[in-house]
Coordinates of C-alpha atoms in Angstrom, one line a residue:
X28 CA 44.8 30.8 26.0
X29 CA 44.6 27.7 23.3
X30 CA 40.8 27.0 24.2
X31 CA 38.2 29.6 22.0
X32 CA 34.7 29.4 21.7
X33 CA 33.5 29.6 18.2
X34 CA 30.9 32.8 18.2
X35 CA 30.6 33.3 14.5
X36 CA 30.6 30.8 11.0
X37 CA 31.3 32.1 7.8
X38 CA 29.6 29.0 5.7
X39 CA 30.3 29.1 1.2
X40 CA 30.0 25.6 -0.2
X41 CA 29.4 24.5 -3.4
X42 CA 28.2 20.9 -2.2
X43 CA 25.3 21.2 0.2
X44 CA 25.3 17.3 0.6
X45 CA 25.9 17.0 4.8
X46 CA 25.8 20.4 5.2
X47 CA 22.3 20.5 6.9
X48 CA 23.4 19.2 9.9
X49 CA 26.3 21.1 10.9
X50 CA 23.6 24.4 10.4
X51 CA 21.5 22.7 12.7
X52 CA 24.3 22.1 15.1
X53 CA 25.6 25.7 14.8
X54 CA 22.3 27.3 15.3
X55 CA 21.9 25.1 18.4
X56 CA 24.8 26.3 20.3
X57 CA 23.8 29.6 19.3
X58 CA 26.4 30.5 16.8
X59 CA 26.5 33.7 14.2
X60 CA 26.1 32.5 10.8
X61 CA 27.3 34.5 7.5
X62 CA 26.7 33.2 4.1
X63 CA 26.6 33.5 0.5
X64 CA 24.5 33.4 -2.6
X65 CA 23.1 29.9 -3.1
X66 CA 24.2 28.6 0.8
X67 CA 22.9 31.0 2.2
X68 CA 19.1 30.5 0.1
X69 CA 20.0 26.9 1.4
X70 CA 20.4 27.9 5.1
X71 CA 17.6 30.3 5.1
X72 CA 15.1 27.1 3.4
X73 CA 16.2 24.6 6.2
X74 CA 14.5 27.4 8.6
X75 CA 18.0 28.4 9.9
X76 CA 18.6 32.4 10.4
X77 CA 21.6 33.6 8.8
X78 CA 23.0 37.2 7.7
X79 CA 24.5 37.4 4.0
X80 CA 28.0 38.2 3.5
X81 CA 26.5 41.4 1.4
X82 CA 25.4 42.6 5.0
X83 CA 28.8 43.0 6.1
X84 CA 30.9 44.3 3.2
X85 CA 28.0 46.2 1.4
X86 CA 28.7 45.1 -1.7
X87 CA 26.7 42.7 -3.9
X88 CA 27.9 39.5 -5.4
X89 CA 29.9 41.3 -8.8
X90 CA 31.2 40.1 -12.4
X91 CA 29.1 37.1 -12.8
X92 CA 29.7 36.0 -8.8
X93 CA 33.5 36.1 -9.3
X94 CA 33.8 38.6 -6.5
X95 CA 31.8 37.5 -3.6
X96 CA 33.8 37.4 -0.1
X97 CA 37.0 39.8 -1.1
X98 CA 36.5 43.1 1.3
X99 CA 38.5 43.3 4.2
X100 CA 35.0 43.4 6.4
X101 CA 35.5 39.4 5.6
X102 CA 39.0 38.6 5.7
X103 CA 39.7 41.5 8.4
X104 CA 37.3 38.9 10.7
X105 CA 39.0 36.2 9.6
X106 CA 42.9 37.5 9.9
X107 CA 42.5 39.5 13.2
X108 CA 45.1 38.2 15.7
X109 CA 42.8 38.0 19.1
X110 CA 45.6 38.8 21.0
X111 CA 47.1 42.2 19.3
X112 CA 45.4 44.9 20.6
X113 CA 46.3 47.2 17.4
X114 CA 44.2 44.5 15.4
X115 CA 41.1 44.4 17.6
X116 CA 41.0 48.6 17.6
X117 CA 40.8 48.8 13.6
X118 CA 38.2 45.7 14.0
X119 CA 36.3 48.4 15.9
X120 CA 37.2 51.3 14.0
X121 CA 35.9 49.5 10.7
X122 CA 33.1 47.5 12.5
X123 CA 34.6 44.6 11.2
X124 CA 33.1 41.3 13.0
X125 CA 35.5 38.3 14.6
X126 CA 34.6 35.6 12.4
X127 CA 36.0 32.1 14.4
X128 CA 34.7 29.2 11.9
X129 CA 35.3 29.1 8.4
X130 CA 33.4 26.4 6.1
X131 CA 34.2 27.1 2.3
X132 CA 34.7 24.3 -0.4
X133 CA 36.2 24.7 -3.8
X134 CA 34.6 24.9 -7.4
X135 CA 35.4 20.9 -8.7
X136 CA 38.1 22.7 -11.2
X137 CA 39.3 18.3 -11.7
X138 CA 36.1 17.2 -12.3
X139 CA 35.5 19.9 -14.7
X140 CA 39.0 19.3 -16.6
X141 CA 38.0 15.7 -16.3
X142 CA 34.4 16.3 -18.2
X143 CA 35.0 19.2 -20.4
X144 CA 36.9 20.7 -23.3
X145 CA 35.5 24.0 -23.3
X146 CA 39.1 26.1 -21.9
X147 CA 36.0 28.9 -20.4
X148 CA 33.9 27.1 -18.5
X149 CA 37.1 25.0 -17.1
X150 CA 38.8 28.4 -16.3
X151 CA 35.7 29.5 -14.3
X152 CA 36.1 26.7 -12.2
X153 CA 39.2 28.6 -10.8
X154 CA 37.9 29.2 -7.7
X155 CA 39.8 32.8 -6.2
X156 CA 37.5 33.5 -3.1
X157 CA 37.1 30.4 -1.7
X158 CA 40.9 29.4 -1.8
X159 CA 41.6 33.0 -0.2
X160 CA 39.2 32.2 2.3
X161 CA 41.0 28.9 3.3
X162 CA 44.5 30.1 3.5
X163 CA 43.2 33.2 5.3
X164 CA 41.5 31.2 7.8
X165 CA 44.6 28.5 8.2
X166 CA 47.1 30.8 8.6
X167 CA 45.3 32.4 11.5
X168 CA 44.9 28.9 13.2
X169 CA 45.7 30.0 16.7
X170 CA 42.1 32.1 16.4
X171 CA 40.1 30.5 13.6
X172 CA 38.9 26.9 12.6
X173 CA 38.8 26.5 9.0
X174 CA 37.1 23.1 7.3
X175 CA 38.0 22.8 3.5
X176 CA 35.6 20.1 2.0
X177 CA 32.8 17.8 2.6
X178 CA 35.2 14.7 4.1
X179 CA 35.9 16.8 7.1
X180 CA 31.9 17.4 8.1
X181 CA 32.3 14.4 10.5
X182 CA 35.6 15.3 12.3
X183 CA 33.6 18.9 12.8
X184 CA 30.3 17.3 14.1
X185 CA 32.3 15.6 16.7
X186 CA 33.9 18.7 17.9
X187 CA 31.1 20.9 17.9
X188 CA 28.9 18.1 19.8
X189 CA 31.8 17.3 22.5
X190 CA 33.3 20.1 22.7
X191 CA 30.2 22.6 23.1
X192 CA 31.4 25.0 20.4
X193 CA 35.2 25.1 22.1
X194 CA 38.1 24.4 20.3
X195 CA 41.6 23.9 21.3
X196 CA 44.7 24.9 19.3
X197 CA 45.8 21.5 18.5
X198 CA 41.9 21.3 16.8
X199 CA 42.5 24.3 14.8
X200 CA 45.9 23.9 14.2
X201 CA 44.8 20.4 12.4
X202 CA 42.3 21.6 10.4
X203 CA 44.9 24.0 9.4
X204 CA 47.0 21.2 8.3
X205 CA 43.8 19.5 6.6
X206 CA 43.1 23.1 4.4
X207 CA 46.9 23.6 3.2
X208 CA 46.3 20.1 2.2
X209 CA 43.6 21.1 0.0
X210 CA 44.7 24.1 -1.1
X211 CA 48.1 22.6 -2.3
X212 CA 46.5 20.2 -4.1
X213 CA 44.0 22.8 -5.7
X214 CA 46.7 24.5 -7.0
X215 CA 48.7 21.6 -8.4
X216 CA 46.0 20.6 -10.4
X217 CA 45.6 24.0 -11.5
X218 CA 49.2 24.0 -12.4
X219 CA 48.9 20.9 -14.3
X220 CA 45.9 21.9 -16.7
X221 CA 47.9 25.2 -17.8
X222 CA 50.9 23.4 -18.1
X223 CA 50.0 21.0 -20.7
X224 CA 50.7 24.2 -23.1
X225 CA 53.4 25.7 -21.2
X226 CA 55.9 22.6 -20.7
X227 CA 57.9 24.6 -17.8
X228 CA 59.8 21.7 -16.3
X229 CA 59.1 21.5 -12.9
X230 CA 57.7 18.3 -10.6
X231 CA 54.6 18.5 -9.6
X232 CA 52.2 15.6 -8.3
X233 CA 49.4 16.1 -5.3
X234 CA 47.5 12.6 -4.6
X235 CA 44.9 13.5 -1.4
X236 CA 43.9 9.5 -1.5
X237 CA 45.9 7.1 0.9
X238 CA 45.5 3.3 1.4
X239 CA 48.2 2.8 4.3
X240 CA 49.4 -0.6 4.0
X241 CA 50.3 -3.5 6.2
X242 CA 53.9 -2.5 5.7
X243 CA 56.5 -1.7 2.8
X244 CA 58.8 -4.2 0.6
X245 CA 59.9 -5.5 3.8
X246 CA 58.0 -6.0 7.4
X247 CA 60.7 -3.7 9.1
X248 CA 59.4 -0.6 6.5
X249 CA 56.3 1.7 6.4
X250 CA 54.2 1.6 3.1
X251 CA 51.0 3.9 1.8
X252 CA 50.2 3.5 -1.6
X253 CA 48.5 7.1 -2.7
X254 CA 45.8 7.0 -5.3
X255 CA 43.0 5.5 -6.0
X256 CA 42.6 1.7 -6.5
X257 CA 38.4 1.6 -6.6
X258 CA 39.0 3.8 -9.8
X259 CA 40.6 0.4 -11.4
X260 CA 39.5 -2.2 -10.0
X261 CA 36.3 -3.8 -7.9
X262 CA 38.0 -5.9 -5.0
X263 CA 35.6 -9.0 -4.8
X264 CA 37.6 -11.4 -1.9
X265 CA 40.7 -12.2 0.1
X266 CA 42.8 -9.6 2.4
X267 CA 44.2 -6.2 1.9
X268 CA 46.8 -5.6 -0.9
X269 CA 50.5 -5.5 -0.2
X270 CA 53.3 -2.8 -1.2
X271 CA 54.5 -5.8 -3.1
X272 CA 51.1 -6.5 -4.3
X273 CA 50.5 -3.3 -5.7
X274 CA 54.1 -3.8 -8.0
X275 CA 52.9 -7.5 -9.1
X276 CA 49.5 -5.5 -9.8
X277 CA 51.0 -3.2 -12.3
X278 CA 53.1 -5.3 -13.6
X279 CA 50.5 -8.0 -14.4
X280 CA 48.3 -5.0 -16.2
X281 CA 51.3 -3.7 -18.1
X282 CA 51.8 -6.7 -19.4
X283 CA 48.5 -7.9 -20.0
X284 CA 47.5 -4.5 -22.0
X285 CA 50.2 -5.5 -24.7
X286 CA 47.8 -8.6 -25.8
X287 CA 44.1 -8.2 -27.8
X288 CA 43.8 -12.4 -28.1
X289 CA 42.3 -14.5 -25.4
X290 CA 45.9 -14.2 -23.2
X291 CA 46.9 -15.4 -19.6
X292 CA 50.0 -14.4 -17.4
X293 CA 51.7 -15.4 -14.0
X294 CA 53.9 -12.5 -12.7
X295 CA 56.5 -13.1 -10.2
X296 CA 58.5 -10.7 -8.5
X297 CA 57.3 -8.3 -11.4
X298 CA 58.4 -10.5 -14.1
X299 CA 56.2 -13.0 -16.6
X300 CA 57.3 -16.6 -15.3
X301 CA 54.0 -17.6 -17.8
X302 CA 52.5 -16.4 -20.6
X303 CA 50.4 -18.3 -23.1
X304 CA 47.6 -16.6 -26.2
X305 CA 45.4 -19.6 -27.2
X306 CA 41.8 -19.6 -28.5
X307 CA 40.3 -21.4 -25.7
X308 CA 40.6 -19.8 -22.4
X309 CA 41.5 -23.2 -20.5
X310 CA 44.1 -24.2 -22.8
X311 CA 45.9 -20.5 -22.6
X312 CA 45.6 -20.8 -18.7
X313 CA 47.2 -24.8 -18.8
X314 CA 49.8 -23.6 -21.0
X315 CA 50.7 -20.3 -19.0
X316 CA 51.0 -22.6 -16.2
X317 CA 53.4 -25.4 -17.9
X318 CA 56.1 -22.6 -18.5
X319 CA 57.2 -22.2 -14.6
X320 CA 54.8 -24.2 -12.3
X321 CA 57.3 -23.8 -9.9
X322 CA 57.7 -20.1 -9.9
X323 CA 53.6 -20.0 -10.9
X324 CA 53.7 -20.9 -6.6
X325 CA 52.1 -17.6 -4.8
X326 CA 52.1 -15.4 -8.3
X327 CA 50.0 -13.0 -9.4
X328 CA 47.5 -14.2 -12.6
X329 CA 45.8 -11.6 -14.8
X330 CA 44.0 -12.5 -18.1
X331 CA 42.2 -10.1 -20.8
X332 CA 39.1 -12.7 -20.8
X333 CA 35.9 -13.5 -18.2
X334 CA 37.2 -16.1 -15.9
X335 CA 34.9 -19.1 -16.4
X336 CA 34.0 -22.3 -14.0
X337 CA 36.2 -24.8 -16.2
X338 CA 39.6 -22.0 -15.9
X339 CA 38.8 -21.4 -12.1
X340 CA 38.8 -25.3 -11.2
X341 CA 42.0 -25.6 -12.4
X342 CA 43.7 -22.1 -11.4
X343 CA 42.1 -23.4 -7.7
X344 CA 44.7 -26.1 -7.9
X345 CA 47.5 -24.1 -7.3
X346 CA 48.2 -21.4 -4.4
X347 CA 48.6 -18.1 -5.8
X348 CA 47.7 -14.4 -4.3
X349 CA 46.0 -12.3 -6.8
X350 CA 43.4 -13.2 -9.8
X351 CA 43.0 -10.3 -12.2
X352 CA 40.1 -10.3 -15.4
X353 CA 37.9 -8.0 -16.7
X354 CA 34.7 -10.2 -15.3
X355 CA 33.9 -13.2 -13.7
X356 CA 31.4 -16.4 -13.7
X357 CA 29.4 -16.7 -10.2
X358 CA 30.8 -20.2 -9.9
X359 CA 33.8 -18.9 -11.7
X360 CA 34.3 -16.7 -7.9
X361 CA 32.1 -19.7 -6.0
X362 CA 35.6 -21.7 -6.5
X363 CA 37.9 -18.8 -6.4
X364 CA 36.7 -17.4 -3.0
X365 CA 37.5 -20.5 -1.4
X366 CA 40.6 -19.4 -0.1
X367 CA 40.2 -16.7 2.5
X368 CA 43.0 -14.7 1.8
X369 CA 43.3 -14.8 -1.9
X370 CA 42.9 -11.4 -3.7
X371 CA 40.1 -11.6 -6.3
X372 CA 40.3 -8.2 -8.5
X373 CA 37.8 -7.1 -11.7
X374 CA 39.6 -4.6 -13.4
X375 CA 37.4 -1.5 -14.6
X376 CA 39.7 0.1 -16.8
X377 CA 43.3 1.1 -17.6
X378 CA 45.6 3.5 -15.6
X379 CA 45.6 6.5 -17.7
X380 CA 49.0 8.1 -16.3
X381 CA 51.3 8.4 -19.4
X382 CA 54.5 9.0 -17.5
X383 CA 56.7 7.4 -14.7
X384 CA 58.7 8.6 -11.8
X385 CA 60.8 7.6 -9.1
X386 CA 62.3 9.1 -5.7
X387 CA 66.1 9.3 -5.7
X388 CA 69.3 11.1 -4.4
X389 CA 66.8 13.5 -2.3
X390 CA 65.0 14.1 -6.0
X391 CA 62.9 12.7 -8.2
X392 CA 63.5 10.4 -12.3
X393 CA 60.8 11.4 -14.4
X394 CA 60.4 9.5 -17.8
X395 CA 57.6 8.6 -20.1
X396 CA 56.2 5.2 -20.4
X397 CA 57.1 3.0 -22.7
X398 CA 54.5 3.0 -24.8
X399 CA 56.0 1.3 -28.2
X400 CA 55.2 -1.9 -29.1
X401 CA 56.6 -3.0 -32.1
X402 CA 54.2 -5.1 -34.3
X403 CA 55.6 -7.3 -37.7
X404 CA 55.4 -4.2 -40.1
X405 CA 58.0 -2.5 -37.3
X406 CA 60.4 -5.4 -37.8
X407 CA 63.0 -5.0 -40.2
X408 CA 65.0 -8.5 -41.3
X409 CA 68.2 -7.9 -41.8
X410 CA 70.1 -11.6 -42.3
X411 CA 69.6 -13.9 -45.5
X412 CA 66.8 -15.5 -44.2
X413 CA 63.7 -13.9 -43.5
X414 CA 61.2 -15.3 -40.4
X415 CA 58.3 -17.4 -41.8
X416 CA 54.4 -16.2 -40.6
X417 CA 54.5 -17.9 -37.4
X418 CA 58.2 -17.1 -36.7
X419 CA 57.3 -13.5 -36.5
X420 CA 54.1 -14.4 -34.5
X421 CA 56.4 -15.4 -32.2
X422 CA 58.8 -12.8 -32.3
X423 CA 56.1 -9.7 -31.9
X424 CA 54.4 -12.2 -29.0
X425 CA 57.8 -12.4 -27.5
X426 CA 59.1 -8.8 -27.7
X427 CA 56.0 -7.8 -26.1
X428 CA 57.3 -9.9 -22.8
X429 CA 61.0 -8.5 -23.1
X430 CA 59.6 -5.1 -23.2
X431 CA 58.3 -5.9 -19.8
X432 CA 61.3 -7.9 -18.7
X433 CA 64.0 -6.5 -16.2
X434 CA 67.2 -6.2 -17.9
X435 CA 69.7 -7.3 -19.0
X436 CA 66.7 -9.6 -19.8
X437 CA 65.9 -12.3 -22.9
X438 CA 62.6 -13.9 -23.7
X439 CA 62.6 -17.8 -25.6
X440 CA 59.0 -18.2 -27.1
X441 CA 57.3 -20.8 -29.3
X442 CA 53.9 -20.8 -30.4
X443 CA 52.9 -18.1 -28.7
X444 CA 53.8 -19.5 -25.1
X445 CA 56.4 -18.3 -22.6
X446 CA 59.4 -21.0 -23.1
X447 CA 61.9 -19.1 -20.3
X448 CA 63.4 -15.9 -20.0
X449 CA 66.6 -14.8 -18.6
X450 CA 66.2 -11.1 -16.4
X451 CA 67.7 -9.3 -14.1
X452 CA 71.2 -9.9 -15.2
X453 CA 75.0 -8.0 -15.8
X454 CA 75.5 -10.0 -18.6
X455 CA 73.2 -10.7 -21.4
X456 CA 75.1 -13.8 -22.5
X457 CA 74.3 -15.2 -19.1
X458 CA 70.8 -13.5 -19.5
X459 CA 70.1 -16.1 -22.5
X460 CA 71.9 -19.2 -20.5
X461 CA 69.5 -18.9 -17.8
X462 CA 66.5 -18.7 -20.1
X463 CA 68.0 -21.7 -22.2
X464 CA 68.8 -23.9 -18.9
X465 CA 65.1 -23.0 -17.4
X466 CA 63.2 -23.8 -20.7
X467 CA 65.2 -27.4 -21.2
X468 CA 64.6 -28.2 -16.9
X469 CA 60.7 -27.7 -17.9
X470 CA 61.0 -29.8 -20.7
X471 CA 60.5 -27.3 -23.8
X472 CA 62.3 -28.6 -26.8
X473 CA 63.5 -25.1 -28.1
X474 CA 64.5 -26.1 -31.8
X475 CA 62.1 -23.9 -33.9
X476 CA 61.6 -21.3 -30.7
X477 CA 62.1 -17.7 -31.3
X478 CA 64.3 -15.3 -28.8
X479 CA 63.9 -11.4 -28.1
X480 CA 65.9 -9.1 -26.7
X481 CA 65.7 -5.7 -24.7
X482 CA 69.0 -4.5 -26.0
X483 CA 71.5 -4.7 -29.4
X484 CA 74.2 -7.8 -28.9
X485 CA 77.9 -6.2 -28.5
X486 CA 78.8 -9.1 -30.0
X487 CA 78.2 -12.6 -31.8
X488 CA 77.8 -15.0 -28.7
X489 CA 74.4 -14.5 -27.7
X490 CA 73.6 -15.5 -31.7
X491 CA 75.8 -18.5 -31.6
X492 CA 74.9 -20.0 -28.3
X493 CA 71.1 -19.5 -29.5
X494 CA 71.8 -21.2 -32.5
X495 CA 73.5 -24.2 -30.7
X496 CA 70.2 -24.3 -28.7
X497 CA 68.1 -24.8 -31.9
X498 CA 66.7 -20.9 -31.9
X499 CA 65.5 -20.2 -35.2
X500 CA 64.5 -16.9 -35.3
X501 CA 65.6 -13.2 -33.5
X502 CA 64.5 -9.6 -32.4
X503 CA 66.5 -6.9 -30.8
X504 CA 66.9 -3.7 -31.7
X505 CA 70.1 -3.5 -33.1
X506 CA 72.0 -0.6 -32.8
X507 CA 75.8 -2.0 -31.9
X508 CA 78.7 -1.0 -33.5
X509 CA 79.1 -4.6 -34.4
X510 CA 75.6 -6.0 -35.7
X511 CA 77.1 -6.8 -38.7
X512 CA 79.1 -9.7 -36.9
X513 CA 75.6 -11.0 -35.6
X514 CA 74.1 -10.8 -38.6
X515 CA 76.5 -12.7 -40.6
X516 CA 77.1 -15.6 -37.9
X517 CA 72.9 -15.4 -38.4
X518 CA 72.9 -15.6 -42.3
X519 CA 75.5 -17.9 -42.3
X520 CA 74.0 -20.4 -40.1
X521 CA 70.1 -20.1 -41.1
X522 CA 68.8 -17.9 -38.6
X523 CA 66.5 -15.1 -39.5
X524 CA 67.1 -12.0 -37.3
X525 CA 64.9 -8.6 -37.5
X526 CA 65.5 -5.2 -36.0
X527 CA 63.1 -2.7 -34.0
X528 CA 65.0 0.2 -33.2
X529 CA 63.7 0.4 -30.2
X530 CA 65.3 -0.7 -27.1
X531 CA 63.4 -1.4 -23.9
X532 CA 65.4 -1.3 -21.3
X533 CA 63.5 -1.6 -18.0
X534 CA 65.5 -1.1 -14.2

């Protein structure tokens, strides 16, 4: 029979927040309660009779309260199969007690590895008995409810109050689910602290929070991000965020976290269609705008700066999706909120997760970021002429966008603004005659403009046709087995080219 009444609680929580009620609820429909050390002080305080788990196993609480619940008068209750007859004579042999509802929570071993540095107090965290007591309890679903942490107090209220302290197997059997869940991630995490040492390479990631969203790249697909978004951002207006939101999100931060001057961006489709560092917030947004006001249509802007009235009049002008800055003015977000649906995001701090990976071929690409950026002491010149001040002010403000570029990608910049890039393509020769035909249909005169590139030239075209287009100034990273033919077209024709040695391709 799938329908069991719940006769006995075993209840050993570290949080005691919500916990009251569900004692009440229990003691009401005249259920057993067992408990431990400090829950069990807190159920005997709310005026609630309970029996320690000490009365069952005759034991105290040993080695510092590491070895609490671990005698087979507690998991013998918990692991008894109802229906085996062998089973229920050794529960009478032993005196051993059914024990139908399990309510445990975990030491916060994250938290603590999140606060602390001291390796002792982080490894006491480990919890053994609680986790023991969760898988114990799920595996014997068919007999035994098990609830695994505070979020699931609701979900159990419901039950108990409908359900009269019955429980079918498709209850149990999902709270089941619900404490693998936690115990899987438990361990991961567990994994990941001792493996910061150990370097065993395996892949192992556990997210517990889910944002399901409206659906994937395309209407036709399913798409949950997993994480946490309220960690990074305060959403302050407009509609829930998009799969493809999300990607112009990270984008737009990546990018963004490259620049310490007073800088705004447009992303599209993951790529910078603007970018402009001024002093003066208004004239950096104006001039972000003026690289691709056409592509600017339904971007994403982010900016390193408060967003102030003057900047949101104008950015109000256009239709775009999502607004990202570290604060904004109240009539800054008076103007901004205008639109219903548009996304308004303050960003609280940086993602913190120093590596990258990807789904592919049933497995998984794991890499670390890219976390180079290559400033003007990191840039070798290697050609007769060498860049002037603001030539390599432009070349270290324009590698910064390549770096973020799809490849086969180049970026033309002058004075610190976004004149065109070229991304996305097979070829890098027709990588620059995109960027060179965008930046002239927007009216950019490029003589004097500087051009960066993720990757070496094979050969001496991309210099020649950059020259012809009145580029005065290069970065790449060199590397080909024929830089020497770029460099010499370069020094022979007044262009001052610098290496990185550091590629950045991005796919």
């Amino acid at each position: 029979m799938s329908e069991k009444r719940i006769k006995s609680a075993l209840i050993s929580v570290y949080y005691k927040e919500g916990l009251e009620e569900i004692v009440r609820t229990l003691d009401k429909l005249e259920i057993k309660i067992y408990s431990t050390g400090g829950t069990f002080d807190f159920i005997r305080d709310i005026g609630i009779a309970a029996e320690t788990v000490e009365s069952l196993t005759t034991y105290p609480s040993i080695l510092g309260g590491r070895v609490k619940t671990l005698h087979p008068s507690v998991f013998g209750g918990i692991l008894a199969r109802r229906d085996n007859p062998e089973d229920a004579e050794q529960l009478i042999k032993y005196s051993i007690p059914e024990i139908d509802l399990v309510i445990v929570d975990l030491y916060p071993f994250e938290k603590t590895v999140g606060s602390v540095d001291d390796e002792g107090e982080i490894i006491e965290k480990i919890d053994i008995g609680g986790i023991s007591l969760i898988r114990a309890a799920a595996k014997n679903f068919k007999d035994v409810l098990v609830v695994s942490g505070r979020e699931q107090y609701l979900r159990l209220l419901t039950l108990l109050n409908e359900k009269k302290g019955m429980t079918l197997q498709e209850d149990r059997k999902f709270f089941a689910a619900e404490a693998f869940k936690t115990s899987s991630n438990y361990d991961t995490a567990i994994f990941r602290y001792f493996n910061r040492s150990a370097g065993i390479e395996v892949f192992r990631e556990s997210i517990n929070t889910s944002y399901p969203l409206r659906y994937g790249e395309n209407p036709h697909q399913k798409g949950i991000f997993f994480g946490d978004q309220d960690k990074l951002f305060d959403k302050l207006h407009g509609r829930e965020i998009s799969y493809n939101n999300f990607l112009d999100i990270d984008s737009a931060v990546g990018l963004i976290d490259e620049f310490s001057e007073t800088t705004y961006i447009i992303i599209k489709h993951n790529n910078a269609c603007g970018v402009a560092s001024r002093p003066d917030p208004l004239d950096a947004w104006k001039d972000a705008l003026a690289c691709d006001p056409v592509s600017a249509y339904g971007g994403v802007i982010v900016v390193n700066v408060p967003v102030g009235e003057e900047e949101a009049v104008e950015i109000d002008k256009i239709f775009f999706e999502i607004i990202i800055a570290p604060e904004y003015s109240g009539k800054a977000l008076d103007i901004l909120r205008q639109k219903k649906n548009r996304i308004i995001l303050r960003r609280k701090k940086k993602a913190g997760n120093p590596y990258y990976f990807r789904s592919l071929l049933d497995g998984v690409l794991w890499q670390e970021r890219d976390l180079s950026t290559e400033l003007a002491a990191d840039m070798k010149a290697v050609t007769l002429k060498v860049p002037t001040v603001n030539e390599i002010e432009d070349l270290v403000f324009a590698n910064k966008i390549v770096k973020h570029s799809k490849s086969n990608a180049i970026v033309l910049a002058k004075n610190k603004q976004l004149c065109a890039s070229g991304i996305g393509q097979t070829s890098r020769v027709d990588a620059l005659k995109q960027a060179v035909e965008k930046a002239r249909s927007f009216g950019f005169d490029l003589k004097g403009s500087v051009m960066a590139s993720d990757a070496f030239f094979p050969f001496a075209d991309c210099v020649e046709i950059a020259h012809k287009a009145g580029i005065t100034a290069v970065v790449q990273p060199g590397g080909s087995v024929r830089d020497q033919d770029s460099i010499d077209y370069c020094s022979a024709n007044g262009i001052a080219m610098v290496f990185t040695g550091k590629r950045h391709f991005k796919h």
